Amino acid sequence: MDKRSFLKSLGLGMAALPFAGSSDALAMAAQVKPLLKGNVLKAGDTIGIITPASALGDEDAITLTKEVLSYFGFKVKEGKYIRERYGNLAGTDAQRLEDLHQMFADKSVAGILCIRGGAGASRLLSKIDYKLIANNPKVLLGYSDITALIMAFQAKASLVTFHGPVGTSNWSNFVANTFKDQFIDNKLVTFANPAKKGDNIVQYKDRITTINPGVVEGKLLGGNLTLISGLCGSPYLPDFKDSILFLEEINESPEKVDRMFCQLMNAGILSQIKGFVFGKCTGCSPSGGYGSLNLDQILRDFIKPLNIPAYTGAVIGHIDDQFLLPVGVKVRLDADKGTIEILEKALI
């Protein structure tokens, strides 16, 4: 729901309030949160680039990010501290926070692209001015450690953000086309793995596996498994009730993946969702050999018993060709076909 739709629905809801008890009416009104959305981007707009997590390895990361944005016709504004280093982080918490706040406060900045993920974004969550974010809704794009911001902005400001490539990602034509479809054309896209048979008679790469069949609709939430499990018990996770949860991971052994799914189960998140998608678990090979669980077994143990539409193998995660998913909007999941259909415009 965008601001305009919210005002209309709020008016209808308020009209019904006299028929309810005054305390019930006030509680009902307090629970209503508008879904905030940024504006569609256009050539000539200024995109801010920031490093809210790990430090950059070299200047090439900034140069390549600028070239990517220039390809789409955008101007670029650098965060003041993107070249800073504090241990493994891209500057102190105060410096990274200042860049984040400045980009949202700057009326000339139409959207924000994170140059990379890594680690450290979660350190900022308790210090962010969420009122500033809510008063200045705009595009924020990133993945991996940026999941911390994606989840917190949905939980604390109801802002639609975007899980997808960072500046240092490999910007293939597949990624570039999804970027244009979302941010410039504001399309209602149906995401499906690319069909690449090559000279083969069947497709071998990027196949999906249905865990439970079916079609379901709900609010799309998700990101990196480590980040989401690490935020359990904090105020920075949104309400997962009736949502479609997507997850991805990198360089974690199956026993650690299993532990994180235990956390999602014990925190009550898995029991609330209506649908589930797992993307890629890049570099998640067993470390112990004999007796190690594999990802298929973990998903069978935790997701299969939920009896909700679910599939795995989506091109989401630390890979070259990846979906660019609007987090917070309504979608339709088809677990048989392996598709995520966006049902609600993510921008205004």
mmCIF file of C-alpha atoms in Angstrom:
data_model
loop_
_atom_site.group_PDB
_atom_site.id
_atom_site.type_symbol
_atom_site.label_atom_id
_atom_site.label_comp_id
_atom_site.label_asym_id
_atom_site.label_seq_id
_atom_site.Cartn_x
_atom_site.Cartn_y
_atom_site.Cartn_z
ATOM 1 C CA MET A 1 0.000 0.000 0.000
ATOM 2 C CA ASP A 2 1.481 3.395 -0.999
ATOM 3 C CA LYS A 3 0.804 6.695 0.764
ATOM 4 C CA ARG A 4 -2.175 7.610 -1.399
ATOM 5 C CA SER A 5 -3.809 4.194 -0.999
ATOM 6 C CA PHE A 6 -3.138 4.322 2.728
ATOM 7 C CA LEU A 7 -4.925 7.651 3.148
ATOM 8 C CA LYS A 8 -7.938 6.333 1.294
ATOM 9 C CA SER A 9 -8.084 3.126 3.333
ATOM 10 C CA LEU A 10 -7.504 5.052 6.546
ATOM 11 C CA GLY A 11 -10.478 7.257 5.742
ATOM 12 C CA LEU A 12 -12.688 4.219 5.227
ATOM 13 C CA GLY A 13 -11.351 2.638 8.401
ATOM 14 C CA MET A 14 -11.897 5.762 10.478
ATOM 15 C CA ALA A 15 -15.480 5.949 9.267
ATOM 16 C CA ALA A 16 -16.110 2.612 10.927
ATOM 17 C CA LEU A 17 -14.495 3.557 14.223
ATOM 18 C CA PRO A 18 -17.647 4.958 15.882
ATOM 19 C CA PHE A 19 -19.138 1.464 15.723
ATOM 20 C CA ALA A 20 -16.284 0.045 17.803
ATOM 21 C CA GLY A 21 -15.311 0.720 21.369
ATOM 22 C CA SER A 22 -13.098 3.759 21.703
ATOM 23 C CA SER A 23 -10.126 1.780 23.071
ATOM 24 C CA ASP A 24 -10.492 -0.852 20.350
ATOM 25 C CA ALA A 25 -10.707 1.855 17.711
ATOM 26 C CA LEU A 26 -7.553 3.559 18.911
ATOM 27 C CA ALA A 27 -5.678 0.267 19.030
ATOM 28 C CA MET A 28 -6.835 -0.562 15.517
ATOM 29 C CA ALA A 29 -5.683 2.802 14.164
ATOM 30 C CA ALA A 30 -2.315 2.502 15.917
ATOM 31 C CA GLN A 31 -1.617 -0.839 14.230
ATOM 32 C CA VAL A 32 -2.116 0.500 10.695
ATOM 33 C CA LYS A 33 1.207 1.243 9.014
ATOM 34 C CA PRO A 34 1.497 2.632 5.515
ATOM 35 C CA LEU A 35 3.932 0.888 3.187
ATOM 36 C CA LEU A 36 6.391 3.594 2.171
ATOM 37 C CA LYS A 37 7.832 3.607 -1.346
ATOM 38 C CA GLY A 38 10.459 5.615 -3.165
ATOM 39 C CA ASN A 39 10.050 7.258 -6.542
ATOM 40 C CA VAL A 40 10.683 5.723 -9.946
ATOM 41 C CA LEU A 41 14.176 6.575 -11.175
ATOM 42 C CA LYS A 42 14.927 8.345 -14.450
ATOM 43 C CA ALA A 43 17.991 9.264 -16.461
ATOM 44 C CA GLY A 44 19.711 12.276 -14.932
ATOM 45 C CA ASP A 45 18.766 11.374 -11.368
ATOM 46 C CA THR A 46 21.489 11.321 -8.730
ATOM 47 C CA ILE A 47 22.256 8.026 -7.011
ATOM 48 C CA GLY A 48 24.174 8.047 -3.740
ATOM 49 C CA ILE A 49 26.809 5.367 -3.172
ATOM 50 C CA ILE A 50 27.688 4.276 0.369
ATOM 51 C CA THR A 51 29.587 1.557 2.247
ATOM 52 C CA PRO A 52 27.538 0.744 5.374
ATOM 53 C CA ALA A 53 29.371 -2.515 6.062
ATOM 54 C CA SER A 54 32.863 -3.758 5.119
ATOM 55 C CA ALA A 55 35.695 -1.619 3.795
ATOM 56 C CA LEU A 56 36.533 -1.470 0.114
ATOM 57 C CA GLY A 57 39.619 -3.246 -1.145
ATOM 58 C CA ASP A 58 40.650 -0.625 -3.665
ATOM 59 C CA GLU A 59 39.532 2.376 -5.696
ATOM 60 C CA ASP A 60 38.332 0.124 -8.521
ATOM 61 C CA ALA A 61 35.227 -0.731 -6.493
ATOM 62 C CA ILE A 62 34.152 2.917 -6.612
ATOM 63 C CA THR A 63 35.147 3.359 -10.255
ATOM 64 C CA LEU A 64 33.202 0.292 -11.381
ATOM 65 C CA THR A 65 30.137 1.315 -9.362
ATOM 66 C CA LYS A 66 30.180 4.727 -11.035
ATOM 67 C CA GLU A 67 30.505 3.159 -14.474
ATOM 68 C CA VAL A 68 27.512 0.910 -13.787
ATOM 69 C CA LEU A 69 25.331 3.846 -12.753
ATOM 70 C CA SER A 70 26.581 5.948 -15.668
ATOM 71 C CA TYR A 71 25.439 3.160 -18.007
ATOM 72 C CA PHE A 72 21.854 3.786 -16.879
ATOM 73 C CA GLY A 73 22.221 7.561 -17.282
ATOM 74 C CA PHE A 74 22.513 8.432 -13.584
ATOM 75 C CA LYS A 75 24.696 10.971 -11.848
ATOM 76 C CA VAL A 76 26.605 9.799 -8.784
ATOM 77 C CA LYS A 77 27.143 11.300 -5.346
ATOM 78 C CA GLU A 78 29.789 9.682 -3.184
ATOM 79 C CA GLY A 79 29.336 9.172 0.517
ATOM 80 C CA LYS A 80 31.848 11.249 2.444
ATOM 81 C CA TYR A 81 33.463 8.251 4.128
ATOM 82 C CA ILE A 82 33.351 5.494 1.487
ATOM 83 C CA ARG A 83 37.167 5.278 1.402
ATOM 84 C CA GLU A 84 37.553 5.047 5.170
ATOM 85 C CA ARG A 85 38.725 1.948 7.033
ATOM 86 C CA TYR A 86 38.248 0.980 10.667
ATOM 87 C CA GLY A 87 39.504 -2.570 11.020
ATOM 88 C CA ASN A 88 37.484 -4.560 8.505
ATOM 89 C CA LEU A 89 34.765 -1.897 8.432
ATOM 90 C CA ALA A 90 34.316 0.999 6.021
ATOM 91 C CA GLY A 91 34.942 3.580 8.724
ATOM 92 C CA THR A 92 33.642 3.904 12.258
ATOM 93 C CA ASP A 93 29.989 3.332 13.047
ATOM 94 C CA ALA A 94 29.528 7.098 13.285
ATOM 95 C CA GLN A 95 31.063 7.660 9.843
ATOM 96 C CA ARG A 96 29.034 4.964 8.103
ATOM 97 C CA LEU A 97 25.895 6.157 9.878
ATOM 98 C CA GLU A 98 26.510 9.733 8.799
ATOM 99 C CA ASP A 99 26.779 8.690 5.148
ATOM 100 C CA LEU A 100 23.532 6.719 5.409
ATOM 101 C CA HIS A 101 21.657 9.580 7.059
ATOM 102 C CA GLN A 102 23.028 12.192 4.682
ATOM 103 C CA MET A 103 21.947 10.254 1.605
ATOM 104 C CA PHE A 104 18.385 9.900 2.899
ATOM 105 C CA ALA A 105 18.226 13.541 4.004
ATOM 106 C CA ASP A 106 19.616 14.901 0.714
ATOM 107 C CA LYS A 107 16.649 15.858 -1.482
ATOM 108 C CA SER A 108 18.853 15.770 -4.581
ATOM 109 C CA VAL A 109 19.554 12.033 -4.098
ATOM 110 C CA ALA A 110 16.897 9.847 -5.739
ATOM 111 C CA GLY A 111 18.231 6.456 -4.690
ATOM 112 C CA ILE A 112 21.037 4.724 -2.821
ATOM 113 C CA LEU A 113 23.275 1.874 -3.980
ATOM 114 C CA CYS A 114 25.506 0.064 -1.501
ATOM 115 C CA ILE A 115 28.930 -0.536 -3.012
ATOM 116 C CA ARG A 116 29.426 -3.818 -1.158
ATOM 117 C CA GLY A 117 28.189 -5.905 1.767
ATOM 118 C CA GLY A 118 30.530 -7.869 4.004
ATOM 119 C CA ALA A 119 29.960 -7.248 7.713
ATOM 120 C CA GLY A 120 29.071 -4.458 10.106
ATOM 121 C CA ALA A 121 25.679 -3.090 9.019
ATOM 122 C CA SER A 122 23.985 -4.594 12.081
ATOM 123 C CA ARG A 123 26.133 -2.361 14.310
ATOM 124 C CA LEU A 124 24.203 0.646 12.966
ATOM 125 C CA LEU A 125 20.634 -0.477 13.613
ATOM 126 C CA SER A 126 20.193 0.911 17.121
ATOM 127 C CA LYS A 127 21.616 4.274 16.050
ATOM 128 C CA ILE A 128 19.620 4.893 12.852
ATOM 129 C CA ASP A 129 17.126 7.772 12.740
ATOM 130 C CA TYR A 130 14.130 5.807 11.432
ATOM 131 C CA LYS A 131 11.933 8.896 11.434
ATOM 132 C CA LEU A 132 14.371 10.476 8.970
ATOM 133 C CA ILE A 133 14.193 7.348 6.807
ATOM 134 C CA ALA A 134 10.375 7.286 6.890
ATOM 135 C CA ASN A 135 10.144 10.979 6.020
ATOM 136 C CA ASN A 136 12.415 10.531 3.003
ATOM 137 C CA PRO A 137 11.464 7.229 1.341
ATOM 138 C CA LYS A 138 13.753 6.333 -1.544
ATOM 139 C CA VAL A 139 15.338 3.368 -3.272
ATOM 140 C CA LEU A 140 17.932 1.399 -1.276
ATOM 141 C CA LEU A 141 19.603 -1.514 -3.080
ATOM 142 C CA GLY A 142 21.981 -4.174 -1.775
ATOM 143 C CA TYR A 143 22.207 -7.711 -0.417
ATOM 144 C CA SER A 144 24.276 -9.968 1.847
ATOM 145 C CA ASP A 145 25.108 -7.891 4.972
ATOM 146 C CA ILE A 146 22.786 -5.138 3.683
ATOM 147 C CA THR A 147 19.999 -7.519 4.748
ATOM 148 C CA ALA A 148 20.328 -5.898 8.185
ATOM 149 C CA LEU A 149 19.208 -2.539 6.755
ATOM 150 C CA ILE A 150 16.556 -4.150 4.553
ATOM 151 C CA MET A 151 14.951 -5.872 7.532
ATOM 152 C CA ALA A 152 15.253 -2.911 9.906
ATOM 153 C CA PHE A 153 13.818 -0.402 7.406
ATOM 154 C CA GLN A 154 10.817 -2.677 6.868
ATOM 155 C CA ALA A 155 10.353 -3.241 10.610
ATOM 156 C CA LYS A 156 10.866 0.329 11.821
ATOM 157 C CA ALA A 157 9.819 2.479 8.839
ATOM 158 C CA SER A 158 7.711 0.184 6.586
ATOM 159 C CA LEU A 159 10.003 1.146 3.698
ATOM 160 C CA VAL A 160 10.125 -0.989 0.562
ATOM 161 C CA THR A 161 13.790 -1.753 -0.112
ATOM 162 C CA PHE A 162 15.459 -3.943 -2.722
ATOM 163 C CA HIS A 163 17.468 -7.145 -2.351
ATOM 164 C CA GLY A 164 19.809 -7.355 -5.308
ATOM 165 C CA PRO A 165 23.231 -6.491 -6.698
ATOM 166 C CA VAL A 166 25.678 -4.158 -5.012
ATOM 167 C CA GLY A 167 28.030 -1.855 -6.873
ATOM 168 C CA THR A 168 30.807 -4.459 -7.012
ATOM 169 C CA SER A 169 28.526 -7.230 -8.299
ATOM 170 C CA ASN A 170 28.985 -8.614 -11.794
ATOM 171 C CA TRP A 171 26.478 -6.543 -13.764
ATOM 172 C CA SER A 172 25.489 -8.961 -16.509
ATOM 173 C CA ASN A 173 22.814 -8.157 -19.067
ATOM 174 C CA PHE A 174 20.408 -10.260 -16.980
ATOM 175 C CA VAL A 175 21.043 -8.080 -13.935
ATOM 176 C CA ALA A 176 20.986 -4.854 -15.953
ATOM 177 C CA ASN A 177 17.623 -5.753 -17.485
ATOM 178 C CA THR A 178 16.072 -6.532 -14.084
ATOM 179 C CA PHE A 179 17.457 -3.230 -12.758
ATOM 180 C CA LYS A 180 15.824 -1.310 -15.618
ATOM 181 C CA ASP A 181 12.556 -3.229 -15.297
ATOM 182 C CA GLN A 182 12.307 -2.378 -11.600
ATOM 183 C CA PHE A 183 13.729 1.088 -11.109
ATOM 184 C CA ILE A 184 13.098 2.822 -14.422
ATOM 185 C CA ASP A 185 10.045 1.032 -15.846
ATOM 186 C CA ASN A 186 8.520 0.015 -12.470
ATOM 187 C CA LYS A 187 7.225 -3.227 -13.981
ATOM 188 C CA LEU A 188 5.322 -5.986 -12.255
ATOM 189 C CA VAL A 189 7.891 -8.667 -13.022
ATOM 190 C CA THR A 190 7.591 -12.437 -12.709
ATOM 191 C CA PHE A 191 10.964 -13.770 -11.587
ATOM 192 C CA ALA A 192 11.997 -17.157 -12.965
ATOM 193 C CA ASN A 193 15.416 -18.740 -13.302
ATOM 194 C CA PRO A 194 17.017 -18.111 -16.703
ATOM 195 C CA ALA A 195 16.593 -21.011 -19.124
ATOM 196 C CA LYS A 196 20.096 -21.924 -20.299
ATOM 197 C CA LYS A 197 20.282 -25.323 -21.944
ATOM 198 C CA GLY A 198 23.146 -24.408 -24.260
ATOM 199 C CA ASP A 199 23.929 -27.446 -26.425
ATOM 200 C CA ASN A 200 22.360 -29.804 -23.870
ATOM 201 C CA ILE A 201 18.979 -31.458 -24.320
ATOM 202 C CA VAL A 202 17.955 -30.592 -20.742
ATOM 203 C CA GLN A 203 18.871 -27.714 -18.417
ATOM 204 C CA TYR A 204 21.646 -28.577 -15.980
ATOM 205 C CA LYS A 205 22.343 -25.207 -14.360
ATOM 206 C CA ASP A 206 20.020 -23.142 -12.154
ATOM 207 C CA ARG A 207 17.348 -25.803 -11.832
ATOM 208 C CA ILE A 208 14.671 -25.462 -9.172
ATOM 209 C CA THR A 209 13.419 -28.194 -6.848
ATOM 210 C CA THR A 210 9.886 -28.096 -5.467
ATOM 211 C CA ILE A 211 9.799 -28.890 -1.748
ATOM 212 C CA ASN A 212 6.022 -28.534 -1.383
ATOM 213 C CA PRO A 213 3.766 -27.785 -4.374
ATOM 214 C CA GLY A 214 1.220 -25.001 -4.550
ATOM 215 C CA VAL A 215 0.564 -21.328 -5.186
ATOM 216 C CA VAL A 216 0.296 -18.705 -2.438
ATOM 217 C CA GLU A 217 0.267 -14.934 -2.034
ATOM 218 C CA GLY A 218 1.840 -12.844 0.698
ATOM 219 C CA LYS A 219 4.265 -10.083 1.599
ATOM 220 C CA LEU A 220 7.798 -10.745 0.353
ATOM 221 C CA LEU A 221 10.440 -10.696 3.090
ATOM 222 C CA GLY A 222 13.925 -12.094 3.284
ATOM 223 C CA GLY A 223 17.624 -11.882 2.573
ATOM 224 C CA ASN A 224 20.738 -13.466 4.009
ATOM 225 C CA LEU A 225 20.118 -16.327 6.443
ATOM 226 C CA THR A 226 22.936 -15.387 8.814
ATOM 227 C CA LEU A 227 21.727 -11.804 9.136
ATOM 228 C CA ILE A 228 18.070 -12.700 9.673
ATOM 229 C CA SER A 229 18.804 -15.410 12.230
ATOM 230 C CA GLY A 230 21.193 -13.036 13.992
ATOM 231 C CA LEU A 231 18.439 -10.430 14.365
ATOM 232 C CA CYS A 232 16.019 -12.831 16.056
ATOM 233 C CA GLY A 233 14.873 -11.416 19.372
ATOM 234 C CA SER A 234 15.640 -7.841 18.311
ATOM 235 C CA PRO A 235 13.180 -5.105 17.264
ATOM 236 C CA TYR A 236 14.759 -4.990 13.800
ATOM 237 C CA LEU A 237 12.919 -7.892 12.214
ATOM 238 C CA PRO A 238 9.501 -7.240 10.632
ATOM 239 C CA ASP A 239 6.369 -9.258 11.326
ATOM 240 C CA PHE A 240 6.640 -12.466 9.260
ATOM 241 C CA LYS A 241 2.988 -13.416 9.642
ATOM 242 C CA ASP A 242 1.520 -14.524 6.289
ATOM 243 C CA SER A 243 4.731 -13.612 4.441
ATOM 244 C CA ILE A 244 6.707 -15.276 1.667
ATOM 245 C CA LEU A 245 10.207 -15.795 3.070
ATOM 246 C CA PHE A 246 13.262 -16.002 0.778
ATOM 247 C CA LEU A 247 16.758 -16.820 1.997
ATOM 248 C CA GLU A 248 20.300 -17.204 0.642
ATOM 249 C CA GLU A 249 23.710 -17.933 2.132
ATOM 250 C CA ILE A 250 27.428 -18.142 1.377
ATOM 251 C CA ASN A 251 30.434 -19.963 2.842
ATOM 252 C CA GLU A 252 28.611 -21.579 5.746
ATOM 253 C CA SER A 253 28.910 -25.283 6.542
ATOM 254 C CA PRO A 254 25.679 -27.326 6.670
ATOM 255 C CA GLU A 255 25.864 -27.654 10.452
ATOM 256 C CA LYS A 256 25.858 -23.855 10.764
ATOM 257 C CA VAL A 257 22.994 -23.561 8.261
ATOM 258 C CA ASP A 258 21.127 -26.159 10.322
ATOM 259 C CA ARG A 259 21.733 -24.144 13.497
ATOM 260 C CA MET A 260 20.364 -20.994 11.865
ATOM 261 C CA PHE A 261 17.223 -22.774 10.684
ATOM 262 C CA CYS A 262 16.801 -23.980 14.274
ATOM 263 C CA GLN A 263 16.917 -20.346 15.339
ATOM 264 C CA LEU A 264 14.207 -19.374 12.827
ATOM 265 C CA MET A 265 12.071 -22.273 13.995
ATOM 266 C CA ASN A 266 12.564 -21.617 17.706
ATOM 267 C CA ALA A 267 11.893 -17.903 17.223
ATOM 268 C CA GLY A 268 8.507 -18.774 15.693
ATOM 269 C CA ILE A 269 9.291 -17.317 12.269
ATOM 270 C CA LEU A 270 8.884 -20.505 10.236
ATOM 271 C CA SER A 271 5.480 -21.211 11.766
ATOM 272 C CA GLN A 272 4.187 -17.813 10.602
ATOM 273 C CA ILE A 273 5.131 -17.822 6.913
ATOM 274 C CA LYS A 274 2.832 -18.833 4.044
ATOM 275 C CA GLY A 275 5.496 -19.638 1.448
ATOM 276 C CA PHE A 276 9.239 -20.229 1.223
ATOM 277 C CA VAL A 277 12.028 -19.855 -1.333
ATOM 278 C CA PHE A 278 15.670 -20.770 -0.884
ATOM 279 C CA GLY A 279 18.149 -19.335 -3.334
ATOM 280 C CA LYS A 280 21.795 -20.335 -3.538
ATOM 281 C CA CYS A 281 24.005 -21.549 -0.723
ATOM 282 C CA THR A 282 27.289 -20.665 -2.423
ATOM 283 C CA GLY A 283 30.291 -22.467 -0.977
ATOM 284 C CA CYS A 284 28.235 -24.316 1.633
ATOM 285 C CA SER A 285 30.018 -27.664 1.357
ATOM 286 C CA PRO A 286 30.221 -30.037 4.329
ATOM 287 C CA SER A 287 33.323 -29.460 6.438
ATOM 288 C CA GLY A 288 33.305 -32.706 8.357
ATOM 289 C CA GLY A 289 32.743 -35.390 5.730
ATOM 290 C CA TYR A 290 30.979 -38.496 7.097
ATOM 291 C CA GLY A 291 27.815 -37.763 9.013
ATOM 292 C CA SER A 292 27.350 -34.198 7.791
ATOM 293 C CA LEU A 293 23.879 -33.036 6.833
ATOM 294 C CA ASN A 294 23.404 -31.542 3.387
ATOM 295 C CA LEU A 295 21.167 -28.648 2.398
ATOM 296 C CA ASP A 296 18.467 -30.895 0.939
ATOM 297 C CA GLN A 297 18.147 -32.731 4.253
ATOM 298 C CA ILE A 298 18.019 -29.486 6.218
ATOM 299 C CA LEU A 299 15.258 -28.065 4.032
ATOM 300 C CA ARG A 300 13.370 -31.354 4.194
ATOM 301 C CA ASP A 301 13.551 -31.324 7.993
ATOM 302 C CA PHE A 302 12.561 -27.686 8.544
ATOM 303 C CA ILE A 303 10.454 -26.652 5.529
ATOM 304 C CA LYS A 304 8.736 -29.817 4.270
ATOM 305 C CA PRO A 305 6.680 -30.294 7.490
ATOM 306 C CA LEU A 306 5.293 -26.759 7.224
ATOM 307 C CA ASN A 307 3.107 -27.935 4.318
ATOM 308 C CA ILE A 308 3.363 -24.563 2.602
ATOM 309 C CA PRO A 309 4.338 -23.918 -1.044
ATOM 310 C CA ALA A 310 8.125 -23.960 -1.121
ATOM 311 C CA TYR A 311 10.975 -24.423 -3.567
ATOM 312 C CA THR A 312 14.739 -24.130 -3.700
ATOM 313 C CA GLY A 313 17.300 -23.219 -6.354
ATOM 314 C CA ALA A 314 16.126 -19.667 -7.158
ATOM 315 C CA VAL A 315 18.845 -17.386 -8.515
ATOM 316 C CA ILE A 316 19.046 -15.355 -5.311
ATOM 317 C CA GLY A 317 22.329 -14.801 -3.515
ATOM 318 C CA HIS A 318 26.060 -14.541 -4.091
ATOM 319 C CA ILE A 319 25.963 -15.308 -7.806
ATOM 320 C CA ASP A 320 26.341 -13.375 -11.043
ATOM 321 C CA ASP A 321 22.783 -13.533 -12.429
ATOM 322 C CA GLN A 322 20.449 -12.784 -9.536
ATOM 323 C CA PHE A 323 16.900 -11.597 -8.973
ATOM 324 C CA LEU A 324 16.317 -8.026 -7.841
ATOM 325 C CA LEU A 325 13.515 -8.418 -5.317
ATOM 326 C CA PRO A 326 11.365 -5.626 -3.810
ATOM 327 C CA VAL A 327 11.076 -6.417 -0.110
ATOM 328 C CA GLY A 328 7.744 -5.629 1.533
ATOM 329 C CA VAL A 329 5.387 -5.821 -1.457
ATOM 330 C CA LYS A 330 2.728 -8.438 -2.205
ATOM 331 C CA VAL A 331 3.820 -11.346 -4.406
ATOM 332 C CA ARG A 332 2.507 -14.664 -5.711
ATOM 333 C CA LEU A 333 4.725 -17.708 -5.268
ATOM 334 C CA ASP A 334 4.313 -20.729 -7.564
ATOM 335 C CA ALA A 335 6.377 -23.535 -6.074
ATOM 336 C CA ASP A 336 5.706 -25.895 -8.996
ATOM 337 C CA LYS A 337 6.967 -23.506 -11.657
ATOM 338 C CA GLY A 338 9.571 -21.862 -9.435
ATOM 339 C CA THR A 339 8.343 -18.290 -9.930
ATOM 340 C CA ILE A 340 7.895 -15.175 -7.825
ATOM 341 C CA GLU A 341 5.321 -12.830 -9.379
ATOM 342 C CA ILE A 342 5.303 -9.236 -8.135
ATOM 343 C CA LEU A 343 1.676 -8.152 -7.641
ATOM 344 C CA GLU A 344 2.217 -4.644 -6.285
ATOM 345 C CA LYS A 345 4.171 -1.705 -7.652
ATOM 346 C CA ALA A 346 7.300 -1.191 -5.559
ATOM 347 C CA LEU A 347 7.772 2.470 -6.507
ATOM 348 C CA ILE A 348 5.542 5.484 -7.067
#
